[in-house]
Short mmCIF file of C-alpha atoms and ligand atoms in Angstrom, two decimals:
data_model
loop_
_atom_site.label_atom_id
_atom_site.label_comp_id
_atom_site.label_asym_id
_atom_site.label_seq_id
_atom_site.Cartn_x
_atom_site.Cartn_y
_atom_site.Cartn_z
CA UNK A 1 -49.84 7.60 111.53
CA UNK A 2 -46.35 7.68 111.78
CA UNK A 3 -44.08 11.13 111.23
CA UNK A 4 -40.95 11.12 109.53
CA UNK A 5 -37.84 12.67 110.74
CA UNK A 6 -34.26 13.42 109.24
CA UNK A 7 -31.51 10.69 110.21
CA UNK A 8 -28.91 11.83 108.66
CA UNK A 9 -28.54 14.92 106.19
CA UNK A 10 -25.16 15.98 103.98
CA UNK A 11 -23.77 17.90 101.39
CA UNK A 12 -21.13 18.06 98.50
CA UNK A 13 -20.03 20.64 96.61
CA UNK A 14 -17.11 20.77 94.01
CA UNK A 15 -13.76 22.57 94.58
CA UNK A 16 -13.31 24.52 91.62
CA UNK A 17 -14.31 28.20 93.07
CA UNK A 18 -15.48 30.67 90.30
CA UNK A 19 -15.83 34.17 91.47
CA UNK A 20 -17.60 36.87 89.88
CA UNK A 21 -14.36 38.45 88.37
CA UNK A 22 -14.14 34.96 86.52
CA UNK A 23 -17.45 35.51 85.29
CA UNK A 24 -16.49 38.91 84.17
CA UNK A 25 -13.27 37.81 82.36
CA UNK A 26 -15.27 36.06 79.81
CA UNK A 27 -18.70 38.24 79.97
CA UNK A 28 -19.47 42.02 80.59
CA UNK A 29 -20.45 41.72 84.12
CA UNK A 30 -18.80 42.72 87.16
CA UNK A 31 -18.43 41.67 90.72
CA UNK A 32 -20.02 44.61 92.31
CA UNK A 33 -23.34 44.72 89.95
CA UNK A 34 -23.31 40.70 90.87
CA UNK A 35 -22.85 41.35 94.71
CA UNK A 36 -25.22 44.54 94.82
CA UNK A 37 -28.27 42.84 92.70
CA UNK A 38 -27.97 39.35 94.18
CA UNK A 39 -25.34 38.63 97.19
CA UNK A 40 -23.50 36.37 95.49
CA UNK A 41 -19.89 36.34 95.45
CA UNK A 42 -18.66 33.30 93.97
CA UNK A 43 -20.12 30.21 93.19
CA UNK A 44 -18.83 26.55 92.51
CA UNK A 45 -18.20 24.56 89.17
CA UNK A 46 -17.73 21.06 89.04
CA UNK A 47 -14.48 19.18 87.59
CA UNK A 48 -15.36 19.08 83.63
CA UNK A 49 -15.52 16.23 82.10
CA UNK A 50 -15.57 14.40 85.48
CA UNK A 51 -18.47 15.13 87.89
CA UNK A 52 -22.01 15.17 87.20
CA UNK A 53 -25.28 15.59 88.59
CA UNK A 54 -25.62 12.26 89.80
CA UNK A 55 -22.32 11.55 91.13
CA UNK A 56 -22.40 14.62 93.26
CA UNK A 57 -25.30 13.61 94.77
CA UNK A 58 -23.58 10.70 95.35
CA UNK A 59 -21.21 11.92 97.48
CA UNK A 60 -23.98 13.91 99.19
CA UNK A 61 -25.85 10.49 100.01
CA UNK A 62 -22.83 9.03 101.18
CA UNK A 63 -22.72 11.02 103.99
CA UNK A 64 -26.23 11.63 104.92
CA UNK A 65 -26.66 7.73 104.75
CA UNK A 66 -23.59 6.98 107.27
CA UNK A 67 -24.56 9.97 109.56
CA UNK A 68 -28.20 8.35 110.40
CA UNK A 69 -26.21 5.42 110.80
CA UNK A 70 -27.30 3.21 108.34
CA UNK A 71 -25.58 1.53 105.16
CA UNK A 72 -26.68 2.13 101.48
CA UNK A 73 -28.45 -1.24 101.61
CA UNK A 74 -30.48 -0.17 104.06
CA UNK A 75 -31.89 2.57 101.19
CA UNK A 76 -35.79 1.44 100.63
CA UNK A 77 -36.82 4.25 98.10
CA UNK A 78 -34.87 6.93 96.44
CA UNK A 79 -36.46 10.58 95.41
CA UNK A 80 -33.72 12.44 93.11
CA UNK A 81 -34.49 16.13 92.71
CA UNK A 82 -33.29 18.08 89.99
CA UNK A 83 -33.73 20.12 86.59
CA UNK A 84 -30.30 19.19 84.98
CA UNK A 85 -30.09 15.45 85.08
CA UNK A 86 -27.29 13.45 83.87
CA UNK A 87 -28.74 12.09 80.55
CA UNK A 88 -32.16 13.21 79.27
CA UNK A 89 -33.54 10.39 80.20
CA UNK A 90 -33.69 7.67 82.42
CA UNK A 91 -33.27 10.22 85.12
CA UNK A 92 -30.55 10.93 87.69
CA UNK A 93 -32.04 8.61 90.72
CA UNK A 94 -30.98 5.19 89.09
CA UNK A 95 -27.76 6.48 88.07
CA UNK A 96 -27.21 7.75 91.68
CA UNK A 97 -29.10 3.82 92.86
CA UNK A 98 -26.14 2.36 90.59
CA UNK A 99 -23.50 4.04 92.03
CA UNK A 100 -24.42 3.32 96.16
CA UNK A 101 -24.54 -0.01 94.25
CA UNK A 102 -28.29 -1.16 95.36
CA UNK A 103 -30.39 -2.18 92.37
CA UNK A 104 -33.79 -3.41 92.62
CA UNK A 105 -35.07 -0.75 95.10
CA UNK A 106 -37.34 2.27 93.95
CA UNK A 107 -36.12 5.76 91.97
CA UNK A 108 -37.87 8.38 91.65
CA UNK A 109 -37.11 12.09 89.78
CA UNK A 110 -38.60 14.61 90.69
CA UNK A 111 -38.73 17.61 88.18
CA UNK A 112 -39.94 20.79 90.40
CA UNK A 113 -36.67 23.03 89.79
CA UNK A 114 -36.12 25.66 92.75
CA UNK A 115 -39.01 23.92 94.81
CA UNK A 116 -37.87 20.78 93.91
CA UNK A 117 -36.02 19.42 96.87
CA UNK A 118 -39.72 20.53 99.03
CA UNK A 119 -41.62 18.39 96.30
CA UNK A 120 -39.31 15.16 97.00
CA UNK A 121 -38.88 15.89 100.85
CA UNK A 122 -43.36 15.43 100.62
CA UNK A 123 -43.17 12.89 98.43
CA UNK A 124 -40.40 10.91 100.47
CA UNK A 125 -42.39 11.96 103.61
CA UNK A 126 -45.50 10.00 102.97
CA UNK A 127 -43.90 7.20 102.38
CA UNK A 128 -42.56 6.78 105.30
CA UNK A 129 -45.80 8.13 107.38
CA UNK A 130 -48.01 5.51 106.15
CA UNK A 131 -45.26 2.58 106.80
CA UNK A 132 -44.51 1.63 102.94
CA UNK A 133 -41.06 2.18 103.74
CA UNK A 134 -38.27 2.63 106.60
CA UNK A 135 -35.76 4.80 104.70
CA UNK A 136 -36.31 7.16 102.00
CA UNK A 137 -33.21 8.91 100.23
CA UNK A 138 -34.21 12.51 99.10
CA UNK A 139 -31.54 14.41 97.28
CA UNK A 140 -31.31 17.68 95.54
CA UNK A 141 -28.34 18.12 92.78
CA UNK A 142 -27.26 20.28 90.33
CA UNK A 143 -24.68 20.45 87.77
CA UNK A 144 -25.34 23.67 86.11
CA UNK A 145 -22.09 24.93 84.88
CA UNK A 146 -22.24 22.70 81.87
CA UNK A 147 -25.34 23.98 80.39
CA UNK A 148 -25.11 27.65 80.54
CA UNK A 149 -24.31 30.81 78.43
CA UNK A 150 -21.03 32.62 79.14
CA UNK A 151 -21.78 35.08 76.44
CA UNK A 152 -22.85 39.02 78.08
CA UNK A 153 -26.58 37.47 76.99
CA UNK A 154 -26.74 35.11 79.26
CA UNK A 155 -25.40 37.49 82.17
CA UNK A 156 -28.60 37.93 84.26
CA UNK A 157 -28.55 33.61 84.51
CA UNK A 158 -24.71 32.29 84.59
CA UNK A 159 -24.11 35.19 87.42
CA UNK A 160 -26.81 33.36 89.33
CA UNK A 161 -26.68 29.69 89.10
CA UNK A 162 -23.73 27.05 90.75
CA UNK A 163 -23.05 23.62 91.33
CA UNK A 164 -23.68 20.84 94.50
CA UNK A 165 -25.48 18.59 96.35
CA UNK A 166 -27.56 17.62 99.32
CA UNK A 167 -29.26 15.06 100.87
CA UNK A 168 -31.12 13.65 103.98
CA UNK A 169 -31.87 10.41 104.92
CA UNK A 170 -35.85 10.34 106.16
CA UNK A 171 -36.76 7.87 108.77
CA UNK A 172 -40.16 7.21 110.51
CA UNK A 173 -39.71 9.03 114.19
CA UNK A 174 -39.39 6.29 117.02
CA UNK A 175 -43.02 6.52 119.13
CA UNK A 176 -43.49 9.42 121.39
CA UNK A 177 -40.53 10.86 119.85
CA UNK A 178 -41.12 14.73 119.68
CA UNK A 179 -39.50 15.11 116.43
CA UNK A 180 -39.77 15.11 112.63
CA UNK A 181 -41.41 16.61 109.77
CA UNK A 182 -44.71 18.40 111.21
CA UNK A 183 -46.04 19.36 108.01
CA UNK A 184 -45.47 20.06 103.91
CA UNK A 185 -47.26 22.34 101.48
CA UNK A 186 -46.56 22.63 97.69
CA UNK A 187 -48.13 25.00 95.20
CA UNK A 188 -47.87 25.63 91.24
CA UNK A 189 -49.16 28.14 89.02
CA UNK A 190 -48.04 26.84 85.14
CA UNK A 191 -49.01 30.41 84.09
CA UNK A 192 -45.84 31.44 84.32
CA UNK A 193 -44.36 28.24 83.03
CA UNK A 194 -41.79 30.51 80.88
CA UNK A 195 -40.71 33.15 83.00
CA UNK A 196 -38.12 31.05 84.04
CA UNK A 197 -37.55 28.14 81.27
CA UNK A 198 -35.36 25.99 79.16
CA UNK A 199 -37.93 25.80 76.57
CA UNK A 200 -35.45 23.93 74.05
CA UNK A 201 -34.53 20.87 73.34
CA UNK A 202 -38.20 19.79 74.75
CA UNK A 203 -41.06 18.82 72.54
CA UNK A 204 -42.50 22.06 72.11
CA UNK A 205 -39.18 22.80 69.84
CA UNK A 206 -40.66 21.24 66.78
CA UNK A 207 -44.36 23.05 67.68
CA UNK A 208 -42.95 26.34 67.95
CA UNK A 209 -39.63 26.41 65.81
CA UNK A 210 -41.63 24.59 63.10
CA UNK A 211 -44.12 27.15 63.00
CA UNK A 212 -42.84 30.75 63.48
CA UNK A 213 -38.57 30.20 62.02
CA UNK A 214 -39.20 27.71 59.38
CA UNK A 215 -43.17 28.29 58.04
CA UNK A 216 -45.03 25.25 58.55
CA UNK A 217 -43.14 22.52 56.48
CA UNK A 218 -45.06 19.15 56.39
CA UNK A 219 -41.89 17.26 54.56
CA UNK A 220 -39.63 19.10 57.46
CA UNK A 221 -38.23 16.07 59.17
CA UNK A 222 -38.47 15.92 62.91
CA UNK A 223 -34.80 16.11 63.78
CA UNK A 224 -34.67 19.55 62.19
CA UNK A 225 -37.27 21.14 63.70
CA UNK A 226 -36.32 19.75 67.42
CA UNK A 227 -32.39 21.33 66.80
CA UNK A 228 -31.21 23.99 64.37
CA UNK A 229 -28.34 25.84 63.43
CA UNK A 230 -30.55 28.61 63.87
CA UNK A 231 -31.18 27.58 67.45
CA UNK A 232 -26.94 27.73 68.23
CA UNK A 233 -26.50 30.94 66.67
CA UNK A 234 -29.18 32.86 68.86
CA UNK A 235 -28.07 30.71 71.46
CA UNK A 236 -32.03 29.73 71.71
CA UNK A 237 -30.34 26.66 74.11
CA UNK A 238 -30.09 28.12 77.20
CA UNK A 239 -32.27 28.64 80.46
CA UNK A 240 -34.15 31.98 80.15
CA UNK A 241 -35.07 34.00 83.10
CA UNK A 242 -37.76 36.91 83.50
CA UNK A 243 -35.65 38.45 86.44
CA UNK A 244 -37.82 41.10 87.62
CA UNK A 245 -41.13 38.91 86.99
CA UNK A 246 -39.89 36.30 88.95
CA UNK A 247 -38.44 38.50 91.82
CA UNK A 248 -42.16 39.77 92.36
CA UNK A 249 -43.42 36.38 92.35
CA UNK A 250 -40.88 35.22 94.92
CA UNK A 251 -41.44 37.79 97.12
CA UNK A 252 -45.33 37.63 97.56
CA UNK A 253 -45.23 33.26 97.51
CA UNK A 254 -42.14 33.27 100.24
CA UNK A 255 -43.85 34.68 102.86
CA UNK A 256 -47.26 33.02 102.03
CA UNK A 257 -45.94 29.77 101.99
CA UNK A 258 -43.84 29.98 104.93
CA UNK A 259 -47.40 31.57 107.30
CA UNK A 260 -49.18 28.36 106.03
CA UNK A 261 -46.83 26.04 107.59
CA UNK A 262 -46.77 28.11 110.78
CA UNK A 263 -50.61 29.05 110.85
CA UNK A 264 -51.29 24.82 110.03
CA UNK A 265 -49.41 24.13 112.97
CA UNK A 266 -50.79 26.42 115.45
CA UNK A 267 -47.56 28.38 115.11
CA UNK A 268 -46.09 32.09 115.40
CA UNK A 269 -43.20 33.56 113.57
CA UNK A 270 -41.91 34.11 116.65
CA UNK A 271 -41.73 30.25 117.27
CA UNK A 272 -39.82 29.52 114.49
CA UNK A 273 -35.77 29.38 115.52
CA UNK A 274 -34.68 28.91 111.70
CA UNK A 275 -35.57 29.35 108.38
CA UNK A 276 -33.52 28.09 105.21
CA UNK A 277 -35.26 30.03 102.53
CA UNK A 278 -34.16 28.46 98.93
CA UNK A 279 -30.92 30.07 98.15
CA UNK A 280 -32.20 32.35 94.70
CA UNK A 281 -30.95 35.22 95.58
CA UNK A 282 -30.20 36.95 98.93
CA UNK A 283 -31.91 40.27 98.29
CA UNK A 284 -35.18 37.95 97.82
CA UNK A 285 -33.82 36.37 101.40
CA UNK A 286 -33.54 39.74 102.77
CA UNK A 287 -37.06 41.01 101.48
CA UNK A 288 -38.76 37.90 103.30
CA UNK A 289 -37.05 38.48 106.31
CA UNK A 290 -37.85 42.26 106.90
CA UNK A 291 -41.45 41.56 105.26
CA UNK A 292 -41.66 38.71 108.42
CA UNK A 293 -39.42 41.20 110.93
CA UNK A 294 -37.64 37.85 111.96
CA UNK A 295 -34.18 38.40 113.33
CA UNK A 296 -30.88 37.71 111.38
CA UNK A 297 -30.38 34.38 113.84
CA UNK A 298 -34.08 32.95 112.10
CA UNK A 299 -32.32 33.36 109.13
CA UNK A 300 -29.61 31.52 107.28
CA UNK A 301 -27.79 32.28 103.85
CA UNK A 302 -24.89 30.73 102.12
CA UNK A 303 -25.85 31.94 98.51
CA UNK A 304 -22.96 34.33 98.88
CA UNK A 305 -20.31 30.98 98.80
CA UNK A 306 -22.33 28.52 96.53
CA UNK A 307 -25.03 30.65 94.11
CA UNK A 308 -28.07 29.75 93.57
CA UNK A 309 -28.18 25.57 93.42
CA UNK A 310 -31.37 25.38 92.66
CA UNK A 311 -32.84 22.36 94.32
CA UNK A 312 -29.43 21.71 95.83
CA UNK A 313 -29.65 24.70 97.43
CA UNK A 314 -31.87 23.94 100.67
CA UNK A 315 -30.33 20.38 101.83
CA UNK A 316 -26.65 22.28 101.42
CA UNK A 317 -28.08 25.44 103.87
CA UNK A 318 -29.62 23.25 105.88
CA UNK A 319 -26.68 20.23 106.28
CA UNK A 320 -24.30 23.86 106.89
CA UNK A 321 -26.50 24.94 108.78
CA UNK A 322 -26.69 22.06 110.90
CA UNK A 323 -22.56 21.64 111.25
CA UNK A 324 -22.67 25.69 112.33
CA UNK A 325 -25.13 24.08 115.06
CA UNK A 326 -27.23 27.19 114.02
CA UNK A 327 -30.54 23.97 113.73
CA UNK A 328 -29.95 22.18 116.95
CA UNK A 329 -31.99 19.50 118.63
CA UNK A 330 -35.63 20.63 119.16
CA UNK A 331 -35.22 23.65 117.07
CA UNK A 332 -38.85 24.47 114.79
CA UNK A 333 -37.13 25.11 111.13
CA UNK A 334 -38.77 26.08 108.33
CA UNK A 335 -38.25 25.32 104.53
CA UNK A 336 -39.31 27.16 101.98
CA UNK A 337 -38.81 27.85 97.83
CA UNK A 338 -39.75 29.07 94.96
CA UNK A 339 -38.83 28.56 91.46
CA UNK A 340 -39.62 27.97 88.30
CA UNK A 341 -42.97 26.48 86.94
CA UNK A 342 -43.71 28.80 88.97
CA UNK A 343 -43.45 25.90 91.84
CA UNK A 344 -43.46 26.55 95.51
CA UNK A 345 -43.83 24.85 98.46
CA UNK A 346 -42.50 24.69 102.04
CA UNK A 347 -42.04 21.72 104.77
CA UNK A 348 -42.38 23.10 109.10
CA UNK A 349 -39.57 20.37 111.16
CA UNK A 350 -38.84 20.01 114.26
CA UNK A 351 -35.26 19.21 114.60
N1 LIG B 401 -23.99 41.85 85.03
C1 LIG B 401 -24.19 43.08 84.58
N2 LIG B 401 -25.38 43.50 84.11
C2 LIG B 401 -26.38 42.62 84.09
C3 LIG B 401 -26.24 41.32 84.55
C4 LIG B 401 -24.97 40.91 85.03
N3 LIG B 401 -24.73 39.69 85.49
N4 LIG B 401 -27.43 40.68 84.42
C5 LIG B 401 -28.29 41.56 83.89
N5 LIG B 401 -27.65 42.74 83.68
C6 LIG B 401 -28.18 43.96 83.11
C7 LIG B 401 -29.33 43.71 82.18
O1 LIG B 401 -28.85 43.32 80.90
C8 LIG B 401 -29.99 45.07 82.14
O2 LIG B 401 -29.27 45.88 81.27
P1 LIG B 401 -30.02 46.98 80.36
O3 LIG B 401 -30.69 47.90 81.33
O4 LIG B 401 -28.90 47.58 79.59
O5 LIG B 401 -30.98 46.18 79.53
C9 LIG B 401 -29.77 45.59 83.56
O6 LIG B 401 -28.72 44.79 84.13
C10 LIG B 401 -31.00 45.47 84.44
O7 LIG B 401 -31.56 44.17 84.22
P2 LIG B 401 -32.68 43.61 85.12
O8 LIG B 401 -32.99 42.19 84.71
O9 LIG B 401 -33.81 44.59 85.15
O10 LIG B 401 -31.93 43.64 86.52
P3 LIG B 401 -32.46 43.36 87.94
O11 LIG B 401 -32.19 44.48 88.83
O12 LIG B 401 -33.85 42.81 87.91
O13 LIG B 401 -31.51 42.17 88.42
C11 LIG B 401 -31.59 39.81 88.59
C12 LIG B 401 -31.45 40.97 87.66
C13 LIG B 401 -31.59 38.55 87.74
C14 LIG B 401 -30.40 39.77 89.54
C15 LIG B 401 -32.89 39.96 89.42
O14 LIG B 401 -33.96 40.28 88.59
C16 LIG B 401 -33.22 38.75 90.20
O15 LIG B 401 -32.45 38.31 91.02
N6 LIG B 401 -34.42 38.19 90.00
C17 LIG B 401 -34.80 36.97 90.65
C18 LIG B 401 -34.09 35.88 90.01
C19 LIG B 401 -34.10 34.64 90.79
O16 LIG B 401 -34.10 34.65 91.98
N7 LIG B 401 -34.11 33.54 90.10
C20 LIG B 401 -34.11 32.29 90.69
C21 LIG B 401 -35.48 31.99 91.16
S1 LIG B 401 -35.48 30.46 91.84
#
C-alpha cells in the first residue's frame, strides 16, 4: 500500500482586519471579555460583495498546487471542505474545479464543519494509498462573515468565527520514502447535532416551524413554512452555539483523539514535535495542552490573528506553521478537531 504525503500546502486569508472593538461598535461586547474567554483578538472578513468561499480557496490551491510543483492540470480529485458554501447547492468544489479551470476531474464536499478539513484530508488520503489517483486537492474554506448576527444575540458566535483558506496538495510518498500521512481517525456523535447548528433554512424548517409557530396547517404551502417573517424577526437564521456544552465536549474528545493517533502508531506524547489543534478557541488549546503537559513549542496557535475558521482553520496553522519552520522536515505533527455534529477526528504525519 502506498502512503500519502503533503506536496505542497497554502493559505489565503482576506485583508480586511476586524478587531474586537469593531465587533463592539455594532454589538455589546468588548475586547477584553473576547480576549479573556477565547484568545482572540481580531479576526478577518472578506471583501463584500467580492470574495467567497470558493474563490478563497482558490487562491489557497493556487499556491499549495505550485509549491508541490505541479500545475492545476495535474489536479486528479478535488475534496472541498466546508459548512458555508458558495450556493446551497452544487457545492463549493466545482466552483473552486471551474475556477483552476480543469473540468471533467472529480469534486467532492465534504460537510464535517470544525472536523471537516480531518474528514477530507482521510478521504483524500485513501485515494491516493490504494493508487486511484496521483494528486488529490483537499481544501478547507470559510466565508463566514456574510452569514452571521451582529446583533448583542449573536455575541457568543460573531466574536468567534472569521474568514480564509487552506489547502494541501496530497501525493503518494516516493518508495522507501520515510514520510507522509501515518494514520487518520474520525469520530461523530449526532446526539449533539444542535449544540452547535444552523438548523434553518434546512428541511427540518418546514417539520418544526410548521408544527410548533404556525399549528399544523395542511393547506400551508411549503415556501412558508421553510422561511418566515417570523424566522427574520427572532433572527431564527443564524448559527446557534451551546458554548459551555460544547467547551466540555471539546475538551474530553481533544485529548482522546489526539492519544489514538499516537497510541496506533506506537507513539508517546513526548514524540510528537507539533500539534495544530483546530483553531476554536485558544483556552480549549490551552486546556489540551496542560491536560497532555506538552510544551508551548508542541503547540501552535494563530486563533488570536484569524478566529476561529472553522475547517479553514487547520491547513492555515499548519501552512503558518510551516513558513515559521516551526513543522520542519521529519517532524511527527499531529492534527486534531472538533466541531460541530459533534464531529471529530485527527490525522498523525510525518513531515
Ligand atoms: N461579549 C460579551 N458577553 C458575551 C459574549 C460576547 N462576545 N458572548 C457571550 N456573552 C455573555 C453571555 O450572553 C452571558 O451573559 P449572561 O450571563 O448575561 O447571560 C455570559 O457572557 C456568559 O455566557 P457563556 O456562554 O456562559 O460564556 P462562556 O464563558 O461559556 O464563554 C464562549 C462563551 C462561547 C466563549 C465559550 O463557551 C466557548 O468558547 N465555548 C466553546 C466554543 C467553541 O469553541 N466553539 C467552536 C467549536 S468548534
Amino acid at each position: 500500500m502506498l502512503r500519502s504525503k503533503i506536496a505542497g500546502i497554502g493559505y489565503y486569508v482576506p485583508e480586511r482586519v476586524v478587531t474586537n472593538d469593531d465587533l463592539a461598535k455594532v454589538m455589546d461586547t468588548s475586547d477584553k471579555w473576547i480576549q479573556e474567554r477565547t484568545g482572540i483578538k481580531e479576526r478577518r472578513h472578506g471583501v463584500r460583495f467580492e470574495e467567497t468561499t470558493s474563490t478563497m480557496g482558490t487562491k489557497a490551491a493556487r499556491i499549495a498546487i505550485e509549491r508541490a510543483g505541479i500545475e492545476p492540470k495535474d489536479v486528479d480529485f478535488i475534496v472541498f471542505a466546508t459548512l458555508s458554501p458558495d450556493y446551497y447547492f452544487p457545492g463549493s468544489g466545482v466552483l473552486l474545479q471551474r475556477q483552476l479551470g480543469i473540468p471533467g476531474i472529480g469534486a467532492l464536499d465534504v460537510r464535517n464543519q470544525c472536523s471537516g478539513f480531518i474528514y477530507a484530508l482521510s478521504v483524500a488520503d485513501q485515494f491516493v494509498k490504494t493508487g486511484m489517483y496521483k494528486n488529490v486537492l483537499v481544501v478547507g474554506a470559510e466565508l463566514h462573515s456574510f452569514g452571521l448576527d451582529y446583533s448583542t444575540k449573536g455575541r457568543n458566535v460573531t466574536a468567534i468565527f472569521g474568514d480564509g483558506a487552506g489547502a494541501v496538495v496530497l501525493q503518494a510518498a516516493a518508495e522507501g520514502e520515510d514520510k507522509g500521512i501515518l494514520s487518520t481517525h474520525l469520530h461523530a456523535d449526532g446526539n449533539h447535532a444542535e449544540q452547535l447548528a444552523m438548523i434553518n433554512f434546512g428541511s427540518h424548517s418546514g417539520v418544526h416551524l410548521g408544527k410548533e409557530r404556525f399549528g399544523f396547517n395542511e393547506d400551508a404551502q411549503y415556501g412558508e413554512l421553510m422561511m418566515s417573517d417570523k424566522m427574520w424577526e427572532e433572527k431564527d437564521i443564524y448559527p446557534e452555539m451551546n458554548g459551555q456544552y460544547v467547551f466540555k465536549y471539546a475538551v474530553t474528545k481533544f485529548p482522546e483523539v489526539i492519544m489514538e493517533a499516537l497510541k496506533a502508531n506506537g507513539r508517546e506524547l513526548s514524540d510528537l514535535d507539533m500539534l495544530i489543534p483546530h483553531q476554536a478557541n485558544l483556552r480549549i488549546s490551552q486546556f489540551v495542552q496542560k491536560r497532555l503537559r506538552l510544551r508551548d513549542d508542541q503547540v501552535f496557535n494563530n486563533i488570536q490573528k484569524y478566529g476561529n475558521t472553522t475547517a479553514a482553520s487547520i491547513p492555515i496553522a499548519l501552512c503558518e506553521a510551516y513558513e515559521k519552520g516551526k513543522v520542519k522536515e521529519g517532524d511527527l505533527v499531529c492534527l486534531a478537531a472538533f466541531g460541530s455534529g459533534f464531529t471529530w477526528g485527527s490525522a498523525l504525519i510525518k513531515w
